[in-house]
Amino acid sequence: MNIQENISLKSFNTFGIDKKAKFFVEVVSENEVREAITFANKKNVPLFILGGGSNILLTKDLEALVIKIEIIGIKVLEENEDQVFVEVGAGENWHSFVIQCIKNDWAGAENLSLIPGTVGASPMQNIGAYGVEIKDIFKSLQAIHRDTLQMKVFNAEECGFGYRESVFKNELKDQYVITKVVFALKKKPEFQIEYGAIKTTLEEMGIKTPSIASISQAVIHIRQSKLPDPKVIGNAGSFFKNPTVPFDFFQKLKNTYPEIPSFSNEQGVKIPAAWLIEQTGWKGKTFDKIGVHKNQPLVLVNYGGGDGYEIQVLSEKIQQSVLQKFGILLHPEVNFL
Ligand code: EPU
């Protein structure tokens, strides 16, 4: 295990923000996770666990030990007629895992193609896209407690999954290091193609009978046409969550803005934050090195050399505009550091 000092994190966050870590280490096993935690305790510095760095905004240098999880491996634990249980190292790239699922004919992850980040980070915020969330294919995970260094297995219920939420962002924040995740994939696919663009994209591709591979291709096509590639333009996907408002509040909004898009759920009415941001005039706006993406205003971007703190300030201005115009406070999906 090689602990480095004063390392730039530029290539370790998809926003491409150039901030430093006081200490930095890549760990390949559970024992190395324990060693790294012990080192941080000895140096009396906080820990920061890094997956793919695809959901963070670095606003300052980190006076911490940054642990980059590189635990890899994809292993079938058990299978029956309907399901296959697959254990995946937290450091595996999410999309590479989805590709493995498709190659093996394991269904369930195809709608989640091309999401940046690692497998270990996926349960943290219950990643989701095109009508599927990780909770739909999740079986359990293993995590090491930061104080006791003991391993604990969490089942789905214990993870407290919600919309871009889990217990690891809330009650158990900063308490565990996720090392492995077990997924329950299906041998008989149940296709989820109701979400808007998937159906039309499959039609455009001339596909009449969908397969997990063709759905994955459709999702990749939609994402590539709408979302900037972090390798080309720094970004962390959706910057804000889509807000849910009470039904009567929504009715009043609808009277003023009859064209407002909406999706009802048990809690109320979900409104696309992208629409709210577009209506307040921010879509496609550029401010020197940073800006709001031209195709998907929910995505804030760093065109190169941008500063994390400036992106934070921009996000606060957007929040203010949306709050003033619609009376809705947008909550960031990205974690600020
Ligand atoms: N819209 C606009 N203007 C735009 C773009 C979108 O008004 O410029 C409105 C439209 O009404 C559109 C609606 O927003 O129908 C929804 O847009 P989209 O399908 O692009 O999805 P989203 O709600 O903006 C969410 C996730 C994405 C995920 C997509 C597809 C959140 C915060 N974001 O975005 O996740 O890929 O759905 O399922 O829930 C991410 O979390 O990083 C992410 C990219």
Short mmCIF file of C-alpha atoms and ligand atoms in Angstrom, two decimals:
data_model
loop_
_atom_site.label_atom_id
_atom_site.label_comp_id
_atom_site.label_asym_id
_atom_site.label_seq_id
_atom_site.Cartn_x
_atom_site.Cartn_y
_atom_site.Cartn_z
CA MET A 1 0.00 0.00 0.00
CA ASN A 2 1.52 3.26 -1.15
CA ILE A 3 0.30 6.36 0.70
CA GLN A 4 1.09 9.50 -1.28
CA GLU A 5 1.10 13.12 -0.12
CA ASN A 6 -0.28 16.29 -1.71
CA ILE A 7 -1.77 14.58 -4.74
CA SER A 8 -3.91 16.42 -7.29
CA LEU A 9 -7.40 14.94 -7.53
CA LYS A 10 -8.02 16.38 -11.01
CA SER A 11 -8.08 13.00 -12.75
CA PHE A 12 -10.11 11.43 -9.93
CA ASN A 13 -13.28 13.55 -10.23
CA THR A 14 -15.43 13.73 -13.36
CA PHE A 15 -15.85 17.51 -12.95
CA GLY A 16 -12.07 17.67 -13.51
CA ILE A 17 -11.55 20.11 -10.64
CA ASP A 18 -7.91 20.58 -9.68
CA LYS A 19 -7.82 20.31 -5.87
CA LYS A 20 -5.36 18.38 -3.74
CA ALA A 21 -5.56 15.60 -1.16
CA LYS A 22 -3.22 15.79 1.84
CA PHE A 23 -2.88 11.98 1.70
CA PHE A 24 -3.98 9.60 -1.06
CA VAL A 25 -4.00 5.82 -1.28
CA GLU A 26 -5.40 3.17 -3.62
CA VAL A 27 -6.62 0.04 -1.82
CA VAL A 28 -7.16 -3.34 -3.48
CA SER A 29 -8.43 -5.45 -0.58
CA GLU A 30 -10.47 -5.29 2.60
CA ASN A 31 -7.30 -5.55 4.67
CA GLU A 32 -5.83 -2.56 2.88
CA VAL A 33 -9.02 -0.63 3.70
CA ARG A 34 -8.40 -1.43 7.38
CA GLU A 35 -4.71 -0.43 7.11
CA ALA A 36 -5.66 2.86 5.48
CA ILE A 37 -8.23 3.67 8.18
CA THR A 38 -5.62 2.93 10.86
CA PHE A 39 -3.16 5.28 9.12
CA ALA A 40 -5.75 8.10 9.05
CA ASN A 41 -6.51 7.60 12.75
CA LYS A 42 -2.80 7.75 13.57
CA LYS A 43 -2.35 10.98 11.57
CA ASN A 44 -5.59 12.30 13.01
CA VAL A 45 -7.01 13.24 9.61
CA PRO A 46 -10.53 12.53 8.34
CA LEU A 47 -11.18 9.92 5.66
CA PHE A 48 -12.73 10.48 2.31
CA ILE A 49 -13.78 7.46 0.26
CA LEU A 50 -13.51 7.91 -3.47
CA GLY A 51 -15.26 5.74 -6.04
CA GLY A 52 -15.37 7.07 -9.59
CA GLY A 53 -15.54 10.67 -8.34
CA SER A 54 -18.64 11.14 -10.49
CA ASN A 55 -20.91 12.69 -7.91
CA ILE A 56 -18.68 15.13 -6.04
CA LEU A 57 -17.83 18.80 -6.34
CA LEU A 58 -14.43 19.70 -4.90
CA THR A 59 -14.58 23.26 -3.61
CA LYS A 60 -11.30 23.13 -1.66
CA ASP A 61 -8.19 21.04 -0.99
CA LEU A 62 -8.93 18.04 1.23
CA GLU A 63 -7.03 17.89 4.52
CA ALA A 64 -7.84 14.20 4.61
CA LEU A 65 -6.77 10.72 3.60
CA VAL A 66 -8.50 10.04 0.30
CA ILE A 67 -8.99 6.30 -0.16
CA LYS A 68 -9.56 5.24 -3.74
CA ILE A 69 -11.30 1.88 -3.71
CA GLU A 70 -9.77 -0.50 -6.27
CA ILE A 71 -11.29 -3.77 -5.01
CA ILE A 72 -12.20 -5.65 -8.18
CA GLY A 73 -13.75 -8.96 -9.25
CA ILE A 74 -17.09 -10.22 -10.57
CA LYS A 75 -18.09 -13.61 -9.14
CA VAL A 76 -21.26 -15.72 -9.44
CA LEU A 77 -22.24 -16.78 -5.91
CA GLU A 78 -25.35 -18.78 -6.63
CA GLU A 79 -27.91 -19.29 -9.34
CA ASN A 80 -31.30 -20.88 -9.83
CA GLU A 81 -33.80 -21.11 -12.67
CA ASP A 82 -34.81 -17.45 -12.44
CA GLN A 83 -31.96 -15.56 -10.86
CA VAL A 84 -28.22 -15.25 -10.61
CA PHE A 85 -26.53 -13.70 -7.60
CA VAL A 86 -23.33 -11.90 -8.53
CA GLU A 87 -20.79 -10.45 -6.10
CA VAL A 88 -18.93 -7.43 -7.46
CA GLY A 89 -15.92 -5.58 -6.04
CA ALA A 90 -16.67 -1.97 -5.05
CA GLY A 91 -13.90 -0.69 -7.32
CA GLU A 92 -15.34 -2.16 -10.53
CA ASN A 93 -16.43 0.44 -13.06
CA TRP A 94 -20.25 0.52 -13.14
CA HIS A 95 -20.64 0.46 -16.91
CA SER A 96 -18.09 -2.37 -17.34
CA PHE A 97 -20.20 -4.39 -14.91
CA VAL A 98 -23.37 -3.63 -16.95
CA ILE A 99 -21.54 -4.83 -20.09
CA GLN A 100 -20.59 -8.08 -18.29
CA CYS A 101 -24.26 -8.57 -17.37
CA ILE A 102 -25.29 -8.17 -21.01
CA LYS A 103 -22.58 -10.55 -22.23
CA ASN A 104 -23.75 -13.18 -19.74
CA ASP A 105 -27.45 -12.61 -20.44
CA TRP A 106 -28.12 -11.41 -16.91
CA ALA A 107 -31.03 -9.01 -17.07
CA GLY A 108 -31.89 -6.01 -14.90
CA ALA A 109 -28.97 -3.62 -15.26
CA GLU A 110 -29.38 -2.69 -18.95
CA ASN A 111 -31.36 0.53 -18.32
CA LEU A 112 -28.48 1.67 -16.11
CA SER A 113 -25.95 1.60 -18.96
CA LEU A 114 -23.28 4.28 -19.17
CA ILE A 115 -23.82 5.75 -15.71
CA PRO A 116 -20.42 7.02 -14.62
CA GLY A 117 -18.90 5.84 -11.35
CA THR A 118 -18.10 2.63 -9.53
CA VAL A 119 -20.11 -0.31 -8.24
CA GLY A 120 -19.30 0.61 -4.62
CA ALA A 121 -20.75 4.08 -5.02
CA SER A 122 -23.93 2.86 -6.73
CA PRO A 123 -25.89 1.98 -3.57
CA MET A 124 -24.83 5.20 -1.80
CA GLN A 125 -27.31 7.21 -3.79
CA ASN A 126 -29.39 4.40 -5.28
CA ILE A 127 -28.39 5.33 -8.83
CA GLY A 128 -31.19 5.29 -11.35
CA ALA A 129 -32.12 5.98 -14.93
CA TYR A 130 -34.94 5.24 -17.39
CA GLY A 131 -37.35 3.75 -14.88
CA VAL A 132 -34.88 1.49 -13.03
CA GLU A 133 -32.97 2.03 -9.78
CA ILE A 134 -30.22 -0.06 -8.31
CA LYS A 135 -32.57 -1.12 -5.50
CA ASP A 136 -34.47 -3.18 -8.14
CA ILE A 137 -31.47 -5.51 -8.63
CA PHE A 138 -29.81 -5.18 -5.24
CA LYS A 139 -29.37 -8.15 -2.90
CA SER A 140 -26.84 -7.09 -0.26
CA LEU A 141 -23.53 -5.35 0.35
CA GLN A 142 -20.51 -5.72 2.59
CA ALA A 143 -19.03 -2.75 4.36
CA ILE A 144 -16.32 -2.13 6.94
CA HIS A 145 -17.15 0.00 9.96
CA ARG A 146 -14.72 2.88 10.22
CA ASP A 147 -14.31 2.71 14.02
CA THR A 148 -14.48 -1.00 14.81
CA LEU A 149 -13.03 -2.19 11.44
CA GLN A 150 -15.65 -4.96 11.58
CA MET A 151 -17.39 -6.20 8.44
CA LYS A 152 -21.17 -5.93 8.25
CA VAL A 153 -23.59 -7.27 5.63
CA PHE A 154 -26.52 -4.99 4.75
CA ASN A 155 -29.63 -6.29 3.03
CA ALA A 156 -31.82 -4.03 0.87
CA GLU A 157 -34.09 -3.01 3.73
CA GLU A 158 -31.12 -2.02 5.92
CA CYS A 159 -29.83 0.23 3.13
CA GLY A 160 -32.95 2.43 3.35
CA PHE A 161 -33.08 3.17 -0.38
CA GLY A 162 -35.04 6.19 -1.62
CA TYR A 163 -34.87 8.48 -4.65
CA ARG A 164 -31.08 9.08 -4.92
CA GLU A 165 -30.89 8.27 -1.19
CA SER A 166 -29.68 5.55 1.16
CA VAL A 167 -28.82 5.14 4.81
CA PHE A 168 -25.16 5.75 3.84
CA LYS A 169 -25.95 9.37 2.92
CA ASN A 170 -28.05 9.86 6.05
CA GLU A 171 -28.07 8.03 9.42
CA LEU A 172 -24.88 6.10 8.64
CA LYS A 173 -23.08 8.90 6.78
CA ASP A 174 -19.27 8.55 7.01
CA GLN A 175 -19.52 5.39 9.10
CA TYR A 176 -18.92 2.56 6.61
CA VAL A 177 -16.68 1.75 3.67
CA ILE A 178 -18.51 -0.36 1.07
CA THR A 179 -16.25 -3.12 -0.28
CA LYS A 180 -18.52 -5.51 -2.21
CA VAL A 181 -22.06 -5.49 -3.60
CA VAL A 182 -24.21 -8.52 -4.44
CA PHE A 183 -26.76 -8.12 -7.23
CA ALA A 184 -29.74 -10.35 -8.01
CA LEU A 185 -30.03 -10.41 -11.79
CA LYS A 186 -32.76 -12.10 -13.78
CA LYS A 187 -32.41 -14.92 -16.25
CA LYS A 188 -35.80 -14.10 -17.79
CA PRO A 189 -35.74 -10.41 -18.62
CA GLU A 190 -38.57 -8.05 -17.70
CA PHE A 191 -38.02 -5.14 -20.03
CA GLN A 192 -38.61 -1.59 -18.78
CA ILE A 193 -39.17 0.43 -21.94
CA GLU A 194 -42.01 2.70 -20.88
CA TYR A 195 -39.71 5.59 -20.00
CA GLY A 196 -40.19 8.20 -22.75
CA ALA A 197 -37.29 8.11 -25.12
CA ILE A 198 -36.46 4.36 -24.90
CA LYS A 199 -39.44 3.24 -26.98
CA THR A 200 -38.89 5.82 -29.71
CA THR A 201 -35.16 5.14 -29.81
CA LEU A 202 -35.76 1.39 -30.24
CA GLU A 203 -38.19 2.20 -33.06
CA GLU A 204 -35.63 4.47 -34.70
CA MET A 205 -33.09 1.66 -34.40
CA GLY A 206 -35.58 -0.60 -36.22
CA ILE A 207 -35.87 -2.98 -33.27
CA LYS A 208 -39.24 -4.68 -32.92
CA THR A 209 -38.43 -7.26 -30.23
CA PRO A 210 -36.22 -5.72 -27.57
CA SER A 211 -33.35 -7.57 -25.93
CA ILE A 212 -31.19 -6.52 -23.01
CA ALA A 213 -28.42 -5.66 -25.49
CA SER A 214 -30.66 -3.47 -27.65
CA ILE A 215 -32.11 -1.67 -24.62
CA SER A 216 -28.58 -1.00 -23.42
CA GLN A 217 -27.71 0.39 -26.87
CA ALA A 218 -30.81 2.60 -26.84
CA VAL A 219 -29.94 3.95 -23.38
CA ILE A 220 -26.34 4.59 -24.47
CA HIS A 221 -27.64 6.41 -27.55
CA ILE A 222 -30.01 8.63 -25.49
CA ARG A 223 -27.38 9.42 -22.88
CA GLN A 224 -24.73 10.23 -25.48
CA SER A 225 -27.10 12.55 -27.34
CA LYS A 226 -28.18 14.45 -24.21
CA LEU A 227 -25.49 14.24 -21.58
CA PRO A 228 -21.95 15.56 -21.94
CA ASP A 229 -19.19 12.93 -21.79
CA PRO A 230 -17.17 13.69 -18.63
CA LYS A 231 -13.99 12.71 -20.50
CA VAL A 232 -14.60 15.64 -22.84
CA ILE A 233 -16.48 18.20 -20.68
CA GLY A 234 -16.20 17.99 -16.89
CA ASN A 235 -19.54 17.27 -15.16
CA ALA A 236 -21.18 15.10 -12.53
CA GLY A 237 -24.44 14.19 -14.27
CA SER A 238 -27.58 15.68 -12.76
CA PHE A 239 -26.53 18.39 -10.35
CA PHE A 240 -29.95 18.66 -8.64
CA LYS A 241 -32.64 16.15 -7.75
CA ASN A 242 -36.08 16.42 -9.31
CA PRO A 243 -38.30 17.99 -6.63
CA THR A 244 -41.58 16.47 -5.46
CA VAL A 245 -44.22 18.99 -4.39
CA PRO A 246 -47.60 18.52 -2.66
CA PHE A 247 -50.56 18.01 -4.97
CA ASP A 248 -52.40 21.27 -4.11
CA PHE A 249 -49.19 23.29 -4.55
CA PHE A 250 -48.79 21.68 -7.97
CA GLN A 251 -52.36 22.57 -8.96
CA LYS A 252 -51.65 26.26 -8.31
CA LEU A 253 -48.46 26.08 -10.39
CA LYS A 254 -50.34 24.35 -13.18
CA ASN A 255 -52.89 27.21 -13.26
CA THR A 256 -50.07 29.67 -13.93
CA TYR A 257 -47.96 27.32 -16.12
CA PRO A 258 -50.37 24.94 -17.89
CA GLU A 259 -47.52 23.34 -19.86
CA ILE A 260 -45.53 22.28 -16.74
CA PRO A 261 -44.36 18.65 -17.10
CA SER A 262 -45.09 16.39 -14.11
CA PHE A 263 -45.09 12.83 -12.82
CA SER A 264 -47.37 11.86 -9.92
CA ASN A 265 -46.10 9.54 -7.21
CA GLU A 266 -47.24 8.52 -3.70
CA GLN A 267 -45.56 11.53 -2.09
CA GLY A 268 -46.98 14.16 -4.47
CA VAL A 269 -46.01 15.43 -7.90
CA LYS A 270 -42.48 15.22 -9.28
CA ILE A 271 -41.44 18.10 -11.52
CA PRO A 272 -38.35 17.85 -13.75
CA ALA A 273 -35.73 20.23 -12.35
CA ALA A 274 -34.45 20.55 -15.94
CA TRP A 275 -37.72 22.27 -16.91
CA LEU A 276 -37.64 24.63 -13.91
CA ILE A 277 -34.04 25.60 -14.72
CA GLU A 278 -34.83 26.08 -18.40
CA GLN A 279 -37.78 28.35 -17.53
CA THR A 280 -35.56 30.58 -15.42
CA GLY A 281 -33.29 31.15 -18.41
CA TRP A 282 -30.17 29.29 -17.29
CA LYS A 283 -30.07 26.61 -19.99
CA GLY A 284 -26.88 26.83 -22.07
CA LYS A 285 -25.49 29.83 -20.16
CA THR A 286 -21.68 29.96 -20.03
CA PHE A 287 -19.57 31.92 -17.54
CA ASP A 288 -15.94 31.82 -18.57
CA LYS A 289 -14.83 28.22 -17.82
CA ILE A 290 -18.08 26.89 -16.34
CA GLY A 291 -21.72 26.79 -17.30
CA VAL A 292 -25.12 25.11 -17.61
CA HIS A 293 -25.25 22.43 -20.31
CA LYS A 294 -27.05 23.35 -23.52
CA ASN A 295 -28.97 20.07 -23.94
CA GLN A 296 -29.65 19.15 -20.32
CA PRO A 297 -29.74 22.13 -17.94
CA LEU A 298 -29.73 19.80 -14.93
CA VAL A 299 -26.04 19.27 -15.69
CA LEU A 300 -23.50 21.92 -14.69
CA VAL A 301 -20.23 21.77 -16.59
CA ASN A 302 -16.55 22.61 -16.32
CA TYR A 303 -15.19 23.40 -19.79
CA GLY A 304 -11.63 23.15 -18.43
CA GLY A 305 -9.80 24.91 -15.63
CA GLY A 306 -13.04 25.82 -13.84
CA ASP A 307 -13.17 26.25 -10.09
CA GLY A 308 -15.35 24.07 -7.84
CA TYR A 309 -16.31 26.95 -5.61
CA GLU A 310 -17.50 28.96 -8.65
CA ILE A 311 -19.67 26.01 -9.69
CA GLN A 312 -21.12 25.99 -6.17
CA VAL A 313 -21.90 29.73 -6.47
CA LEU A 314 -23.52 29.15 -9.87
CA SER A 315 -25.65 26.35 -8.40
CA GLU A 316 -26.79 28.67 -5.61
CA LYS A 317 -27.81 31.34 -8.14
CA ILE A 318 -29.86 28.74 -10.02
CA GLN A 319 -31.49 27.66 -6.75
CA GLN A 320 -32.36 31.31 -6.00
CA SER A 321 -33.94 31.88 -9.44
CA VAL A 322 -36.05 28.72 -9.23
CA LEU A 323 -37.08 29.54 -5.67
CA GLN A 324 -38.13 33.08 -6.61
CA LYS A 325 -40.05 32.10 -9.72
CA PHE A 326 -41.68 28.87 -8.59
CA GLY A 327 -41.36 28.77 -4.78
CA ILE A 328 -39.46 25.45 -5.04
CA LEU A 329 -36.06 24.86 -3.43
CA LEU A 330 -33.91 22.52 -5.53
CA HIS A 331 -31.68 20.13 -3.58
CA PRO A 332 -28.28 19.17 -4.99
CA GLU A 333 -27.71 15.53 -5.89
CA VAL A 334 -23.97 16.14 -6.02
CA ASN A 335 -22.00 16.06 -2.75
CA PHE A 336 -20.02 19.23 -1.97
CA LEU A 337 -16.58 18.84 -0.43
N1 EPU B 1 -36.59 18.82 -19.64
C1 EPU B 1 -36.71 20.16 -19.97
N2 EPU B 1 -35.65 20.77 -20.59
C2 EPU B 1 -34.53 20.11 -20.91
C3 EPU B 1 -34.39 18.73 -20.56
C4 EPU B 1 -35.46 18.12 -19.94
O1 EPU B 1 -37.72 20.80 -19.73
O2 EPU B 1 -33.64 20.74 -21.47
C5 EPU B 1 -37.73 18.16 -18.95
C6 EPU B 1 -38.65 17.50 -19.94
O3 EPU B 1 -39.97 17.69 -19.49
C7 EPU B 1 -38.27 16.04 -19.82
C8 EPU B 1 -37.94 15.96 -18.35
O4 EPU B 1 -37.27 17.18 -18.08
O5 EPU B 1 -39.34 15.21 -20.16
C9 EPU B 1 -37.10 14.78 -17.95
O6 EPU B 1 -35.85 14.84 -18.61
P1 EPU B 1 -34.89 13.55 -18.69
O7 EPU B 1 -35.63 12.39 -19.23
O8 EPU B 1 -33.65 13.99 -19.38
O9 EPU B 1 -34.60 13.18 -17.20
P2 EPU B 1 -34.28 14.04 -15.89
O10 EPU B 1 -35.45 13.94 -14.99
O11 EPU B 1 -33.82 15.40 -16.25
C10 EPU B 1 -33.36 11.97 -14.59
C11 EPU B 1 -32.15 11.62 -13.79
C12 EPU B 1 -30.98 11.28 -14.72
C13 EPU B 1 -31.40 10.11 -15.59
C14 EPU B 1 -32.66 10.53 -16.38
C15 EPU B 1 -33.23 9.39 -17.20
C16 EPU B 1 -32.37 12.84 -11.70
C17 EPU B 1 -31.87 13.99 -10.89
N3 EPU B 1 -31.80 12.72 -12.91
O12 EPU B 1 -33.08 13.19 -15.27
O13 EPU B 1 -29.90 10.84 -13.91
O14 EPU B 1 -30.37 9.74 -16.49
O15 EPU B 1 -33.70 10.93 -15.46
O16 EPU B 1 -33.83 8.46 -16.35
O17 EPU B 1 -33.23 12.10 -11.26
C18 EPU B 1 -27.95 11.56 -12.78
O18 EPU B 1 -28.54 11.28 -11.73
O19 EPU B 1 -26.78 11.99 -12.78
C19 EPU B 1 -28.66 11.42 -14.04
C20 EPU B 1 -28.14 11.81 -15.20
#
